[in-house]
């Protein structure tokens, strides 16, 4: 098979929806993106049933990539703050390989998202604004995995995620939430000194582009799935 013809089933597990698409090696979509609501409670068993449904509906693929909303080491999930405590120590890639009979790789969702958009030059970072707040750091294109910035104290005795996650958006409204998001950039810029910061995730469309510093770019939420190909690079 020509490398270009390899079909990757890219799955993005989120706090509110689980999404899937099949991409060729160049990132071209071969299927329609599908989304199924994340089951509640979002246990491994319940989420795997949804992944099985998505995989069946997406048709043929050769390998599977998963962006997962928590810490993932060697295909094993360590945490999933917005899913369920049952994910601690779950063999995610092994379970998907058993289910699909195809090789699988998994990494943190924000990490995968960034892999889909970075330029691979110098220090780049990604923040995802969705149910939770995701973070990824890249040095010359190499991902530094599992930096859990979301749960680090930020302001007013609250963590980053408590200040700018989806629950905060609902409770304080768009205007105050936008101000908080700007405060996150102001806080991080002089610490990380990134060349570019990319902002993705479902709520990134609510960030007012005119308020952004020059080195902060909003990216399409589809990147969460595109990055799945890079997990095989
Ligand atoms: C998790 C991160 C994840 C982010 C976005 C946070 O609560 O700790 O690992 O990337 O949510 O899903």
Coordinates of C-alpha atoms and ligand atoms in Angstrom, one line a residue:
X1 CA 0.0 0.0 0.0
X2 CA 1.3 3.5 -0.9
X3 CA 2.0 5.4 2.4
X4 CA -0.5 8.1 1.2
X5 CA -3.3 5.5 1.1
X6 CA -3.0 4.6 4.8
X7 CA -6.3 5.3 6.4
X8 CA -6.3 6.6 10.0
X9 CA -9.4 6.5 12.1
X10 CA -9.0 9.6 14.2
X11 CA -11.0 9.8 17.4
X12 CA -11.3 12.8 19.8
X13 CA -12.8 11.9 23.1
X14 CA -14.3 15.0 24.7
X15 CA -16.2 15.8 27.8
X16 CA -19.4 16.5 25.8
X17 CA -18.9 14.6 22.6
X18 CA -16.8 11.8 21.0
X19 CA -15.9 12.6 17.5
X20 CA -14.4 10.5 14.6
X21 CA -13.3 10.8 11.1
X22 CA -11.1 8.8 8.7
X23 CA -8.2 10.7 7.1
X24 CA -5.6 9.8 4.5
X25 CA -1.9 10.3 5.2
X26 CA -2.1 13.9 3.9
X27 CA -4.9 14.8 6.2
X28 CA -7.6 14.7 3.6
X29 CA -11.0 13.6 5.1
X30 CA -12.2 10.3 3.6
X31 CA -15.4 10.2 5.6
X32 CA -17.9 12.7 7.2
X33 CA -16.9 13.7 10.7
X34 CA -19.3 12.1 13.2
X35 CA -20.1 13.0 16.7
X36 CA -21.9 11.1 19.5
X37 CA -22.7 12.6 22.9
X38 CA -20.2 11.4 25.6
X39 CA -22.1 8.9 27.7
X40 CA -22.8 9.7 31.4
X41 CA -21.2 8.4 33.5
X42 CA -18.2 8.4 31.0
X43 CA -16.6 5.2 32.2
X44 CA -14.1 3.4 30.0
X45 CA -16.8 0.7 29.2
X46 CA -19.4 3.2 28.2
X47 CA -17.0 5.3 26.1
X48 CA -15.6 2.2 24.3
X49 CA -19.1 1.3 23.3
X50 CA -19.5 4.7 21.6
X51 CA -16.0 4.4 20.0
X52 CA -17.1 0.9 18.6
X53 CA -20.2 2.5 17.2
X54 CA -18.2 5.3 15.5
X55 CA -15.6 2.9 14.2
X56 CA -18.3 0.7 12.6
X57 CA -20.0 3.7 11.1
X58 CA -16.8 5.2 9.6
X59 CA -16.0 2.2 7.4
X60 CA -12.5 1.0 6.5
X61 CA -9.3 2.1 8.2
X62 CA -5.8 0.7 8.8
X63 CA -5.0 2.3 12.2
X64 CA -6.6 4.3 15.0
X65 CA -5.4 7.5 16.8
X66 CA -7.1 8.8 19.9
X67 CA -7.0 12.2 21.5
X68 CA -7.9 11.6 25.2
X69 CA -8.9 14.3 27.7
X70 CA -6.4 13.3 30.4
X71 CA -2.9 12.0 31.0
X72 CA -1.9 9.1 28.7
X73 CA 1.4 7.2 29.0
X74 CA 2.3 4.3 26.7
X75 CA -1.4 3.9 25.7
X76 CA -2.5 3.7 29.3
X77 CA -4.8 6.5 30.7
X78 CA -3.8 7.8 34.1
X79 CA -6.6 10.3 34.7
X80 CA -9.6 11.9 33.0
X81 CA -10.9 14.8 35.2
X82 CA -13.9 15.4 33.0
X83 CA -14.8 11.8 32.3
X84 CA -14.6 9.3 35.2
X85 CA -12.1 8.2 37.9
X86 CA -12.4 4.7 36.4
X87 CA -9.9 5.8 33.7
X88 CA -6.9 5.6 36.1
X89 CA -4.7 2.8 34.8
X90 CA -6.9 1.8 31.8
X91 CA -5.2 0.2 28.8
X92 CA -6.9 2.3 26.1
X93 CA -4.8 1.4 23.1
X94 CA -4.9 -2.2 24.0
X95 CA -8.7 -2.1 24.3
X96 CA -9.0 -0.4 20.9
X97 CA -6.7 -2.8 19.3
X98 CA -8.7 -5.7 20.6
X99 CA -11.9 -4.1 19.4
X100 CA -10.8 -3.1 15.9
X101 CA -7.9 -5.6 15.2
X102 CA -5.9 -2.6 14.0
X103 CA -2.9 -0.8 15.7
X104 CA -3.8 2.1 17.9
X105 CA -2.0 5.0 19.5
X106 CA -3.3 7.5 22.0
X107 CA -2.2 10.8 23.5
X108 CA -3.6 13.7 25.4
X109 CA -6.3 15.5 23.4
X110 CA -4.7 19.0 23.5
X111 CA -1.4 17.4 22.6
X112 CA -2.9 15.8 19.5
X113 CA -4.7 19.0 18.6
X114 CA -1.4 20.9 18.6
X115 CA 0.3 18.3 16.5
X116 CA -2.3 19.1 13.8
X117 CA -1.5 22.8 13.7
X118 CA 2.1 23.6 14.8
X119 CA 4.7 24.7 12.3
X120 CA 7.5 22.7 14.0
X121 CA 9.7 25.7 14.6
X122 CA 11.0 26.8 18.0
X123 CA 8.7 26.8 21.0
X124 CA 5.0 26.5 20.2
X125 CA 2.1 25.9 22.6
X126 CA -1.6 25.1 22.3
X127 CA -4.5 25.8 24.6
X128 CA -7.9 24.1 24.1
X129 CA -11.0 25.6 25.4
X130 CA -13.8 23.1 25.8
X131 CA -15.3 21.3 28.7
X132 CA -11.9 21.4 30.3
X133 CA -8.8 23.4 29.4
X134 CA -6.1 21.5 27.5
X135 CA -2.5 22.5 27.1
X136 CA 0.3 21.3 24.9
X137 CA 4.0 22.4 24.5
X138 CA 6.2 21.7 21.5
X139 CA 9.9 22.3 20.9
X140 CA 10.9 22.2 17.2
X141 CA 7.9 20.1 16.5
X142 CA 8.5 17.6 19.4
X143 CA 5.6 17.3 21.8
X144 CA 6.3 17.5 25.6
X145 CA 3.5 15.2 26.8
X146 CA 1.0 15.5 29.6
X147 CA 1.6 19.0 31.0
X148 CA -1.5 19.3 33.1
X149 CA -1.7 23.1 33.3
X150 CA -5.5 22.9 33.7
X151 CA -5.3 22.0 37.3
X152 CA -2.6 24.4 38.4
X153 CA -3.7 27.3 40.6
X154 CA -4.3 30.4 38.5
X155 CA -6.2 33.3 40.2
X156 CA -8.6 33.8 43.1
X157 CA -8.0 30.3 44.5
X158 CA -9.1 28.8 41.3
X159 CA -7.3 26.6 38.7
X160 CA -6.9 27.6 35.0
X161 CA -9.7 25.1 34.2
X162 CA -12.0 26.5 36.9
X163 CA -11.5 30.0 35.5
X164 CA -11.8 29.3 31.8
X165 CA -13.4 25.9 31.4
X166 CA -17.0 25.5 30.1
X167 CA -18.6 25.6 33.5
X168 CA -16.9 29.0 34.1
X169 CA -18.2 30.3 30.7
X170 CA -21.7 29.3 31.6
X171 CA -21.5 30.9 35.0
X172 CA -19.9 34.3 34.2
X173 CA -20.9 34.8 30.6
X174 CA -19.0 35.5 27.4
X175 CA -17.6 38.9 28.2
X176 CA -16.1 38.1 31.6
X177 CA -14.9 34.7 30.3
X178 CA -13.1 36.5 27.4
X179 CA -11.4 38.7 29.9
X180 CA -10.3 35.6 31.9
X181 CA -9.0 34.0 28.7
X182 CA -6.9 37.1 28.0
X183 CA -5.5 36.9 31.5
X184 CA -4.4 33.4 30.8
X185 CA -2.4 34.6 27.7
X186 CA -0.9 37.5 29.8
X187 CA 0.1 35.0 32.5
X188 CA 1.7 32.4 30.2
X189 CA 3.5 34.5 27.6
X190 CA 6.4 35.7 29.9
X191 CA 6.7 32.2 31.5
X192 CA 6.8 30.0 28.4
X193 CA 8.1 32.5 25.8
X194 CA 6.4 30.6 23.0
X195 CA 6.8 31.8 19.4
X196 CA 3.2 31.0 18.7
X197 CA 0.3 30.0 20.9
X198 CA -2.6 28.2 19.2
X199 CA -6.1 28.3 20.7
X200 CA -8.5 25.5 19.8
X201 CA -11.4 23.5 21.3
X202 CA -15.1 24.1 20.9
X203 CA -15.2 27.3 22.8
X204 CA -12.3 29.0 21.0
X205 CA -14.8 30.4 18.5
X206 CA -16.1 32.6 21.3
X207 CA -12.7 34.2 21.8
X208 CA -12.7 37.7 20.3
X209 CA -9.9 37.8 17.7
X210 CA -9.3 41.5 18.0
X211 CA -8.3 41.0 21.7
X212 CA -5.5 38.6 20.8
X213 CA -1.8 39.4 20.9
X214 CA 0.0 39.0 17.6
X215 CA 1.5 35.6 18.5
X216 CA -1.8 34.0 19.5
X217 CA -3.9 32.3 16.8
X218 CA -7.3 30.7 16.9
X219 CA -7.4 27.3 15.1
X220 CA -10.1 25.2 13.6
X221 CA -11.6 22.6 16.0
X222 CA -11.1 20.0 13.3
X223 CA -7.4 20.1 14.1
X224 CA -8.2 17.9 17.1
X225 CA -8.7 15.1 14.6
X226 CA -6.1 16.1 12.1
X227 CA -3.3 15.7 14.7
X228 CA -4.1 12.0 14.9
X229 CA -2.0 11.4 11.8
X230 CA 1.1 12.9 13.3
X231 CA 0.9 10.3 16.2
X232 CA 2.3 7.9 13.6
X233 CA 5.1 10.2 12.3
Ligands
LIG1 C1 -7.4 17.5 31.5 C2 -6.4 17.6 30.3 C3 -7.2 17.8 29.0 C4 -8.2 18.9 29.1 C5 -9.0 19.1 27.9 C6 -8.3 18.7 31.5 O1 -9.2 18.6 32.5 O2 -6.7 17.5 32.7 O3 -5.6 16.5 30.3 O4 -6.3 17.9 28.0 O5 -9.0 18.8 30.2 O6 -9.8 18.0 27.6

